[in-house]
mmCIF file of C-alpha atoms in Angstrom:
data_model
loop_
_atom_site.group_PDB
_atom_site.id
_atom_site.type_symbol
_atom_site.label_atom_id
_atom_site.label_comp_id
_atom_site.label_asym_id
_atom_site.label_seq_id
_atom_site.Cartn_x
_atom_site.Cartn_y
_atom_site.Cartn_z
ATOM 1 C CA MET A 1 -21.761 6.368 20.342
ATOM 2 C CA ILE A 2 -18.692 8.114 18.262
ATOM 3 C CA THR A 3 -16.822 11.571 18.536
ATOM 4 C CA ILE A 4 -16.646 13.647 15.266
ATOM 5 C CA GLN A 5 -13.945 15.681 15.053
ATOM 6 C CA LYS A 6 -13.870 18.821 13.218
ATOM 7 C CA ASN A 7 -10.878 19.845 11.213
ATOM 8 C CA VAL A 8 -8.142 17.901 12.329
ATOM 9 C CA PRO A 9 -4.905 18.834 11.234
ATOM 10 C CA LEU A 10 -3.634 15.060 9.823
ATOM 11 C CA ALA A 11 0.643 15.334 9.908
ATOM 12 C CA PRO A 12 0.694 14.395 13.327
ATOM 13 C CA TYR A 13 -0.905 10.886 11.860
ATOM 14 C CA THR A 14 1.381 10.283 9.350
ATOM 15 C CA SER A 15 5.011 9.447 8.982
ATOM 16 C CA PHE A 16 6.328 11.958 6.691
ATOM 17 C CA ASP A 17 4.173 14.682 9.358
ATOM 18 C CA ILE A 18 2.723 16.212 6.249
ATOM 19 C CA GLY A 19 -1.469 16.937 5.358
ATOM 20 C CA GLY A 20 -3.539 19.769 6.004
ATOM 21 C CA PRO A 21 -6.830 19.094 8.569
ATOM 22 C CA ALA A 22 -9.552 16.646 8.004
ATOM 23 C CA ALA A 23 -13.090 17.791 7.735
ATOM 24 C CA PHE A 24 -13.852 15.511 9.869
ATOM 25 C CA PHE A 25 -12.067 12.846 12.068
ATOM 26 C CA VAL A 26 -13.618 9.800 13.983
ATOM 27 C CA ARG A 27 -11.501 7.326 15.743
ATOM 28 C CA VAL A 28 -13.194 3.867 15.628
ATOM 29 C CA CYS A 29 -12.295 1.169 18.088
ATOM 30 C CA ASN A 30 -14.639 -1.435 17.050
ATOM 31 C CA ASP A 31 -16.604 -2.577 14.217
ATOM 32 C CA ARG A 32 -20.068 -0.928 15.347
ATOM 33 C CA GLU A 33 -18.621 2.479 15.828
ATOM 34 C CA LEU A 34 -16.456 2.078 12.431
ATOM 35 C CA ARG A 35 -20.534 1.271 11.019
ATOM 36 C CA GLU A 36 -21.369 4.293 12.935
ATOM 37 C CA ALA A 37 -18.693 6.284 11.010
ATOM 38 C CA LEU A 38 -19.323 5.071 7.692
ATOM 39 C CA LEU A 39 -23.367 5.807 8.578
ATOM 40 C CA PHE A 40 -22.808 9.450 8.979
ATOM 41 C CA ALA A 41 -20.431 9.765 6.075
ATOM 42 C CA LYS A 42 -23.551 7.767 3.836
ATOM 43 C CA GLN A 43 -25.740 10.355 4.870
ATOM 44 C CA ASP A 44 -24.573 13.290 4.397
ATOM 45 C CA ASP A 45 -22.425 12.174 1.009
ATOM 46 C CA LEU A 46 -19.080 12.813 2.087
ATOM 47 C CA PRO A 47 -16.024 10.751 1.034
ATOM 48 C CA TYR A 48 -14.184 8.250 3.552
ATOM 49 C CA CYS A 49 -11.060 7.436 4.191
ATOM 50 C CA MET A 50 -9.575 4.648 6.426
ATOM 51 C CA LEU A 51 -6.239 5.664 8.225
ATOM 52 C CA GLY A 52 -3.945 3.149 9.715
ATOM 53 C CA GLY A 53 -0.689 3.938 11.208
ATOM 54 C CA GLY A 54 -0.167 6.837 8.072
ATOM 55 C CA THR A 55 3.742 5.137 7.053
ATOM 56 C CA ASN A 56 2.494 4.940 3.453
ATOM 57 C CA LEU A 57 0.545 7.952 2.555
ATOM 58 C CA LEU A 58 1.615 11.367 1.359
ATOM 59 C CA ILE A 59 -1.921 13.918 2.239
ATOM 60 C CA SER A 60 -2.317 16.875 -0.092
ATOM 61 C CA ASP A 61 -1.660 20.590 2.243
ATOM 62 C CA GLN A 62 -5.409 20.963 1.793
ATOM 63 C CA GLY A 63 -6.237 18.287 3.320
ATOM 64 C CA PHE A 64 -9.351 15.776 2.861
ATOM 65 C CA ALA A 65 -12.553 17.455 2.448
ATOM 66 C CA GLY A 66 -14.390 13.955 4.157
ATOM 67 C CA VAL A 67 -13.791 11.839 6.927
ATOM 68 C CA VAL A 68 -11.026 10.216 8.077
ATOM 69 C CA LEU A 69 -11.578 7.358 10.358
ATOM 70 C CA LYS A 70 -8.708 6.320 12.319
ATOM 71 C CA VAL A 71 -8.397 2.737 12.956
ATOM 72 C CA ALA A 72 -7.996 1.826 16.756
ATOM 73 C CA PHE A 73 -8.855 -1.719 16.976
ATOM 74 C CA ASP A 74 -5.930 -3.527 17.922
ATOM 75 C CA ALA A 75 -6.403 -6.929 19.915
ATOM 76 C CA VAL A 76 -4.436 -9.830 19.242
ATOM 77 C CA GLU A 77 -5.246 -13.357 20.282
ATOM 78 C CA LEU A 78 -2.584 -15.512 19.755
ATOM 79 C CA THR A 79 -3.054 -19.669 19.273
ATOM 80 C CA ARG A 80 -0.766 -22.709 18.718
ATOM 81 C CA ASN A 81 0.150 -22.205 14.894
ATOM 82 C CA GLY A 82 -0.585 -18.422 14.786
ATOM 83 C CA VAL A 83 -2.235 -15.432 15.628
ATOM 84 C CA ILE A 84 -5.298 -13.604 14.966
ATOM 85 C CA ALA A 85 -5.082 -9.494 15.111
ATOM 86 C CA GLU A 86 -7.333 -6.910 14.478
ATOM 87 C CA ALA A 87 -6.310 -4.551 11.549
ATOM 88 C CA GLY A 88 -5.227 -1.678 14.032
ATOM 89 C CA THR A 89 -2.231 -3.936 15.445
ATOM 90 C CA ASP A 90 1.135 -2.692 15.111
ATOM 91 C CA LEU A 91 2.587 -4.905 12.358
ATOM 92 C CA THR A 92 6.284 -4.396 14.155
ATOM 93 C CA ALA A 93 4.944 -4.793 17.703
ATOM 94 C CA LEU A 94 2.949 -8.255 16.736
ATOM 95 C CA VAL A 95 6.418 -9.477 15.160
ATOM 96 C CA GLN A 96 7.467 -9.079 17.973
ATOM 97 C CA ALA A 97 4.850 -10.771 20.072
ATOM 98 C CA VAL A 98 4.672 -14.020 17.462
ATOM 99 C CA SER A 99 8.379 -14.257 17.728
ATOM 100 C CA ALA A 100 8.513 -14.211 21.366
ATOM 101 C CA ARG A 101 6.303 -17.252 21.331
ATOM 102 C CA GLY A 102 8.177 -19.097 18.866
ATOM 103 C CA LEU A 103 5.916 -18.712 16.124
ATOM 104 C CA THR A 104 8.220 -18.317 12.806
ATOM 105 C CA GLY A 105 7.846 -16.953 9.525
ATOM 106 C CA MET A 106 7.165 -13.092 9.804
ATOM 107 C CA GLU A 107 10.599 -11.688 11.128
ATOM 108 C CA SER A 108 11.615 -10.561 7.812
ATOM 109 C CA MET A 109 8.903 -8.292 8.038
ATOM 110 C CA ALA A 110 9.446 -6.528 11.650
ATOM 111 C CA GLY A 111 10.029 -3.029 11.230
ATOM 112 C CA ILE A 112 8.000 -2.165 8.816
ATOM 113 C CA PRO A 113 6.037 0.795 9.871
ATOM 114 C CA GLY A 114 2.199 0.717 10.012
ATOM 115 C CA THR A 115 -0.699 -1.806 10.863
ATOM 116 C CA LEU A 116 -1.442 -5.452 10.314
ATOM 117 C CA GLY A 117 -4.478 -3.573 8.248
ATOM 118 C CA GLY A 118 -2.184 -1.804 5.885
ATOM 119 C CA ALA A 119 -0.234 -4.670 5.087
ATOM 120 C CA VAL A 120 -2.626 -7.185 4.291
ATOM 121 C CA ARG A 121 -4.413 -4.178 1.943
ATOM 122 C CA GLY A 122 -0.755 -3.306 0.086
ATOM 123 C CA ASN A 123 0.651 -7.089 0.480
ATOM 124 C CA ALA A 124 3.980 -5.953 2.605
ATOM 125 C CA GLY A 125 6.807 -7.333 2.699
ATOM 126 C CA ALA A 126 10.386 -7.045 2.525
ATOM 127 C CA TYR A 127 13.737 -9.544 2.004
ATOM 128 C CA GLY A 128 11.424 -11.992 0.352
ATOM 129 C CA THR A 129 8.872 -12.395 2.372
ATOM 130 C CA CYS A 130 5.349 -10.876 2.353
ATOM 131 C CA ILE A 131 2.027 -10.905 4.341
ATOM 132 C CA ALA A 132 0.740 -13.545 1.634
ATOM 133 C CA ASP A 133 2.747 -16.210 2.484
ATOM 134 C CA VAL A 134 1.377 -15.965 6.223
ATOM 135 C CA LEU A 135 -1.767 -15.122 6.097
ATOM 136 C CA GLN A 136 -4.874 -17.593 6.567
ATOM 137 C CA SER A 137 -8.077 -15.562 6.084
ATOM 138 C CA VAL A 138 -8.959 -11.931 6.326
ATOM 139 C CA GLN A 139 -12.356 -10.460 8.150
ATOM 140 C CA VAL A 140 -13.827 -7.772 5.839
ATOM 141 C CA LEU A 141 -16.436 -5.213 6.072
ATOM 142 C CA ASP A 142 -18.283 -4.411 3.025
ATOM 143 C CA ALA A 143 -18.971 -0.907 3.398
ATOM 144 C CA GLU A 144 -21.497 -0.863 0.455
ATOM 145 C CA THR A 145 -23.785 -3.579 1.841
ATOM 146 C CA GLY A 146 -22.507 -3.780 5.260
ATOM 147 C CA LYS A 147 -21.428 -7.933 6.033
ATOM 148 C CA VAL A 148 -18.769 -8.746 7.100
ATOM 149 C CA VAL A 149 -17.118 -11.491 4.736
ATOM 150 C CA THR A 150 -14.402 -13.705 5.305
ATOM 151 C CA PHE A 151 -11.750 -14.278 2.279
ATOM 152 C CA THR A 152 -9.403 -17.486 2.361
ATOM 153 C CA ARG A 153 -5.977 -16.500 0.903
ATOM 154 C CA ASP A 154 -6.896 -17.240 -2.457
ATOM 155 C CA GLY A 155 -9.615 -15.021 -2.454
ATOM 156 C CA CYS A 156 -7.788 -11.981 -1.698
ATOM 157 C CA ARG A 157 -5.956 -12.391 -5.247
ATOM 158 C CA PHE A 158 -2.943 -10.886 -3.678
ATOM 159 C CA GLY A 159 -0.249 -9.691 -6.363
ATOM 160 C CA TYR A 160 3.417 -7.421 -5.836
ATOM 161 C CA ARG A 161 1.653 -4.700 -3.216
ATOM 162 C CA SER A 162 -1.577 -5.200 -3.988
ATOM 163 C CA SER A 163 -4.726 -7.755 -3.076
ATOM 164 C CA HIS A 164 -8.479 -7.493 -3.648
ATOM 165 C CA PHE A 165 -8.557 -5.128 -0.693
ATOM 166 C CA LYS A 166 -6.587 -2.656 -2.609
ATOM 167 C CA ARG A 167 -8.463 -2.708 -5.726
ATOM 168 C CA ASN A 168 -11.909 -2.827 -3.805
ATOM 169 C CA ARG A 169 -11.977 0.101 -1.320
ATOM 170 C CA ASN A 170 -15.769 -0.536 -0.081
ATOM 171 C CA LEU A 171 -13.484 -3.643 1.513
ATOM 172 C CA ILE A 172 -12.471 -2.690 4.726
ATOM 173 C CA VAL A 173 -10.321 -5.000 6.505
ATOM 174 C CA LEU A 174 -11.060 -6.104 10.057
ATOM 175 C CA SER A 175 -9.186 -8.735 11.402
ATOM 176 C CA ALA A 176 -6.685 -11.250 9.819
ATOM 177 C CA GLU A 177 -5.340 -14.631 11.148
ATOM 178 C CA LEU A 178 -1.539 -15.938 10.214
ATOM 179 C CA ALA A 179 -0.431 -19.219 9.776
ATOM 180 C CA LEU A 180 3.034 -19.218 11.385
ATOM 181 C CA ALA A 181 5.181 -22.734 12.152
ATOM 182 C CA GLN A 182 6.483 -23.264 15.581
ATOM 183 C CA GLY A 183 9.784 -22.893 16.587
ATOM 184 C CA SER A 184 12.964 -21.737 18.686
ATOM 185 C CA ALA A 185 12.035 -18.432 20.477
ATOM 186 C CA GLU A 186 14.986 -17.261 20.414
ATOM 187 C CA GLU A 187 16.540 -18.080 16.833
ATOM 188 C CA SER A 188 13.247 -16.241 15.618
ATOM 189 C CA GLN A 189 13.654 -12.780 18.219
ATOM 190 C CA GLU A 190 17.459 -13.177 16.481
ATOM 191 C CA LYS A 191 16.131 -12.707 12.784
ATOM 192 C CA ALA A 192 13.999 -10.188 13.881
ATOM 193 C CA ARG A 193 16.317 -8.163 15.575
ATOM 194 C CA HIS A 194 18.861 -8.370 12.858
ATOM 195 C CA THR A 195 15.695 -7.689 10.293
ATOM 196 C CA ILE A 196 15.683 -4.102 12.259
ATOM 197 C CA GLU A 197 19.356 -3.785 12.375
ATOM 198 C CA LYS A 198 19.281 -3.851 8.627
ATOM 199 C CA ARG A 199 16.869 -1.665 8.110
ATOM 200 C CA LEU A 200 18.176 1.474 11.014
ATOM 201 C CA ALA A 201 21.697 1.195 8.725
ATOM 202 C CA LYS A 202 19.548 2.979 5.810
ATOM 203 C CA HIS A 203 17.909 4.772 7.710
ATOM 204 C CA LEU A 204 20.177 6.302 10.618
ATOM 205 C CA ASP A 205 19.086 10.085 10.577
ATOM 206 C CA PHE A 206 15.515 9.065 11.653
ATOM 207 C CA SER A 207 14.006 12.228 9.225
ATOM 208 C CA LYS A 208 10.237 11.940 8.727
ATOM 209 C CA CYS A 209 9.467 10.043 5.578
ATOM 210 C CA VAL A 210 7.327 6.704 4.885
ATOM 211 C CA GLY A 211 9.962 4.252 4.081
ATOM 212 C CA SER A 212 9.620 3.233 0.197
ATOM 213 C CA PHE A 213 8.157 5.671 -1.926
ATOM 214 C CA PHE A 214 8.060 3.663 -4.992
ATOM 215 C CA MET A 215 7.762 -0.102 -5.905
ATOM 216 C CA ASN A 216 10.214 -2.063 -7.716
ATOM 217 C CA PRO A 217 9.963 -1.596 -11.101
ATOM 218 C CA LEU A 218 9.797 -4.416 -13.750
ATOM 219 C CA VAL A 219 12.405 -3.903 -16.130
ATOM 220 C CA THR A 220 12.869 -5.966 -19.311
ATOM 221 C CA ASP A 221 16.008 -3.928 -20.722
ATOM 222 C CA PRO A 222 18.560 -7.105 -20.207
ATOM 223 C CA GLU A 223 21.583 -4.361 -20.194
ATOM 224 C CA VAL A 224 20.024 -2.907 -17.125
ATOM 225 C CA ILE A 225 19.572 -6.172 -15.452
ATOM 226 C CA ARG A 226 23.142 -7.272 -16.125
ATOM 227 C CA THR A 227 24.568 -4.274 -14.942
ATOM 228 C CA PHE A 228 22.213 -4.516 -11.655
ATOM 229 C CA GLU A 229 22.730 -8.702 -11.195
ATOM 230 C CA THR A 230 26.443 -7.260 -11.709
ATOM 231 C CA GLU A 231 27.170 -4.935 -9.352
ATOM 232 C CA GLN A 232 24.968 -6.461 -6.598
ATOM 233 C CA LYS A 233 26.207 -10.011 -7.266
ATOM 234 C CA THR A 234 22.567 -11.325 -7.107
ATOM 235 C CA GLN A 235 19.298 -12.565 -9.515
ATOM 236 C CA CYS A 236 16.610 -10.186 -10.181
ATOM 237 C CA ARG A 237 13.630 -11.221 -8.609
ATOM 238 C CA GLU A 238 10.437 -11.810 -10.824
ATOM 239 C CA GLY A 239 11.805 -8.965 -13.444
ATOM 240 C CA ARG A 240 11.976 -6.538 -10.636
ATOM 241 C CA ILE A 241 14.642 -4.406 -9.998
ATOM 242 C CA PRO A 242 15.198 -2.358 -6.429
ATOM 243 C CA ALA A 243 13.434 1.037 -6.667
ATOM 244 C CA GLY A 244 16.389 2.294 -4.731
ATOM 245 C CA TRP A 245 19.027 1.158 -7.394
ATOM 246 C CA ILE A 246 17.394 2.579 -10.160
ATOM 247 C CA ILE A 247 16.937 5.917 -8.795
ATOM 248 C CA ASP A 248 20.824 5.559 -7.560
ATOM 249 C CA ARG A 249 22.062 4.710 -10.909
ATOM 250 C CA VAL A 250 20.487 8.376 -12.311
ATOM 251 C CA GLY A 251 22.480 9.427 -9.537
ATOM 252 C CA LEU A 252 19.310 11.322 -7.562
ATOM 253 C CA ARG A 253 20.566 11.023 -3.999
ATOM 254 C CA ASN A 254 20.227 14.136 -2.359
ATOM 255 C CA GLU A 255 17.865 15.790 -4.832
ATOM 256 C CA ARG A 256 15.961 18.438 -3.424
ATOM 257 C CA VAL A 257 12.399 20.400 -3.841
ATOM 258 C CA GLY A 258 12.302 22.760 -1.593
ATOM 259 C CA ASN A 259 12.466 20.795 1.959
ATOM 260 C CA ALA A 260 11.813 17.548 0.606
ATOM 261 C CA MET A 261 14.755 15.367 -0.925
ATOM 262 C CA VAL A 262 16.194 11.957 -1.842
ATOM 263 C CA SER A 263 17.507 10.443 0.976
ATOM 264 C CA GLU A 264 21.459 10.165 1.357
ATOM 265 C CA LEU A 265 21.329 6.640 3.119
ATOM 266 C CA HIS A 266 18.340 5.309 0.989
ATOM 267 C CA ALA A 267 17.621 6.433 -3.136
ATOM 268 C CA ASN A 268 14.128 5.333 -2.639
ATOM 269 C CA TYR A 269 13.302 7.037 0.874
ATOM 270 C CA LEU A 270 11.842 10.738 -0.194
ATOM 271 C CA ILE A 271 12.443 12.234 3.437
ATOM 272 C CA ASN A 272 10.824 15.817 5.101
ATOM 273 C CA THR A 273 13.821 17.277 5.591
ATOM 274 C CA GLY A 274 12.042 20.007 8.023
ATOM 275 C CA GLY A 275 8.551 21.788 6.809
ATOM 276 C CA ALA A 276 8.351 19.942 3.386
ATOM 277 C CA THR A 277 5.037 20.098 2.230
ATOM 278 C CA ALA A 278 3.114 17.961 -0.098
ATOM 279 C CA ALA A 279 3.392 19.969 -2.836
ATOM 280 C CA GLU A 280 7.250 19.469 -2.761
ATOM 281 C CA VAL A 281 7.205 16.128 -1.965
ATOM 282 C CA GLN A 282 4.896 15.780 -5.126
ATOM 283 C CA ARG A 283 6.914 17.670 -7.061
ATOM 284 C CA LEU A 284 10.258 15.400 -6.157
ATOM 285 C CA ALA A 285 8.426 12.137 -6.670
ATOM 286 C CA GLU A 286 7.097 13.305 -10.497
ATOM 287 C CA LEU A 287 10.978 14.371 -10.982
ATOM 288 C CA VAL A 288 12.701 10.910 -9.900
ATOM 289 C CA LYS A 289 9.819 9.162 -12.142
ATOM 290 C CA GLU A 290 10.980 11.757 -15.326
ATOM 291 C CA ARG A 291 14.898 11.701 -14.480
ATOM 292 C CA VAL A 292 14.168 7.887 -13.933
ATOM 293 C CA ARG A 293 11.899 7.348 -17.499
ATOM 294 C CA SER A 294 14.413 9.287 -19.154
ATOM 295 C CA ALA A 295 17.761 7.971 -18.429
ATOM 296 C CA LEU A 296 16.975 4.352 -18.295
ATOM 297 C CA GLY A 297 13.140 3.820 -20.027
ATOM 298 C CA VAL A 298 11.884 2.153 -16.351
ATOM 299 C CA GLU A 299 8.439 3.265 -15.290
ATOM 300 C CA LEU A 300 8.153 3.904 -10.891
ATOM 301 C CA MET A 301 5.113 3.788 -9.724
ATOM 302 C CA GLU A 302 4.421 4.977 -6.495
ATOM 303 C CA GLU A 303 3.783 2.512 -3.700
ATOM 304 C CA VAL A 304 2.455 5.532 -1.671
ATOM 305 C CA GLY A 305 -0.504 6.224 -1.498
ATOM 306 C CA TYR A 306 -2.025 9.687 -2.218
ATOM 307 C CA LEU A 307 -5.168 11.607 -0.753
ATOM 308 C CA GLY A 308 -6.663 15.144 -1.033
ATOM 309 C CA PHE A 309 -5.085 15.705 -3.848
ATOM 310 C CA THR A 310 -6.645 18.111 -6.905
ATOM 311 C CA PRO A 311 -6.404 16.466 -9.305
ATOM 312 C CA VAL A 312 -6.920 12.953 -7.694
ATOM 313 C CA VAL A 313 -3.785 11.089 -7.994
ATOM 314 C CA ARG A 314 -5.126 7.546 -8.534
ATOM 315 C CA ASN A 315 -2.553 4.704 -7.546
ATOM 316 C CA PRO A 316 -2.160 2.299 -9.698
#
């Protein structure tokens, strides 16, 4: 039997520490409770939203006039050649667990905030590796039909920070099987530690933020590409340039709207310096997009999802 709470503040469930209340809030710990919560939403004709780690989400100051389902199933089964883990599993904890067993392939994802379910949905990744590179299969619940379906990697239709599940919100990730290689536990753990250290170097102030706010944009201007490659001494990957470099190029570090600010340490981090509202973060994001568009002709698109905004903010 699920417990349905009313008017639950959502800010504590997000890394931004921003957002109004959920009209209804349900913590779901297994498939049965998830189905029960979805039935409640359907019977009352209420919108619903799945909430994982809240690490890639901006919730409006008015909150969400529907049902928020907090994913709390996080069982992990280590296998000889990989791992099977439920959607609510913390991604960094999972990387640490598999590395300790000498299972390699996820080290560059150490320190990525959020859950495995969110990582699969958004094809999360860093430093040249993404979840699609290690994914074997995904088990999902189709909220419209009530059926549990298994997708192979090809069926997930992964793209840059996207997947079939992100484009079809009725498909709710339950668990994923990851295929990993056998290696040295000591070397794998050291690589994971090094990745986390690199991340911390960009974010030593531990401000409230969601990490990268914008996706790395596709850039076609040869002058911008040439400048990036010359300055950074690296190649532009698949036509994409880091959004942080683009934003910094326009001189937007420390730019503020109220208590929302572009981080001094990493220009693709929009941070809550204390008491920031969702409206301030949204206005800052729009300011950044407009300045970049005007100066470089580059279109930035949010990696972060928006919830509860009117009019509805659609992510690509």
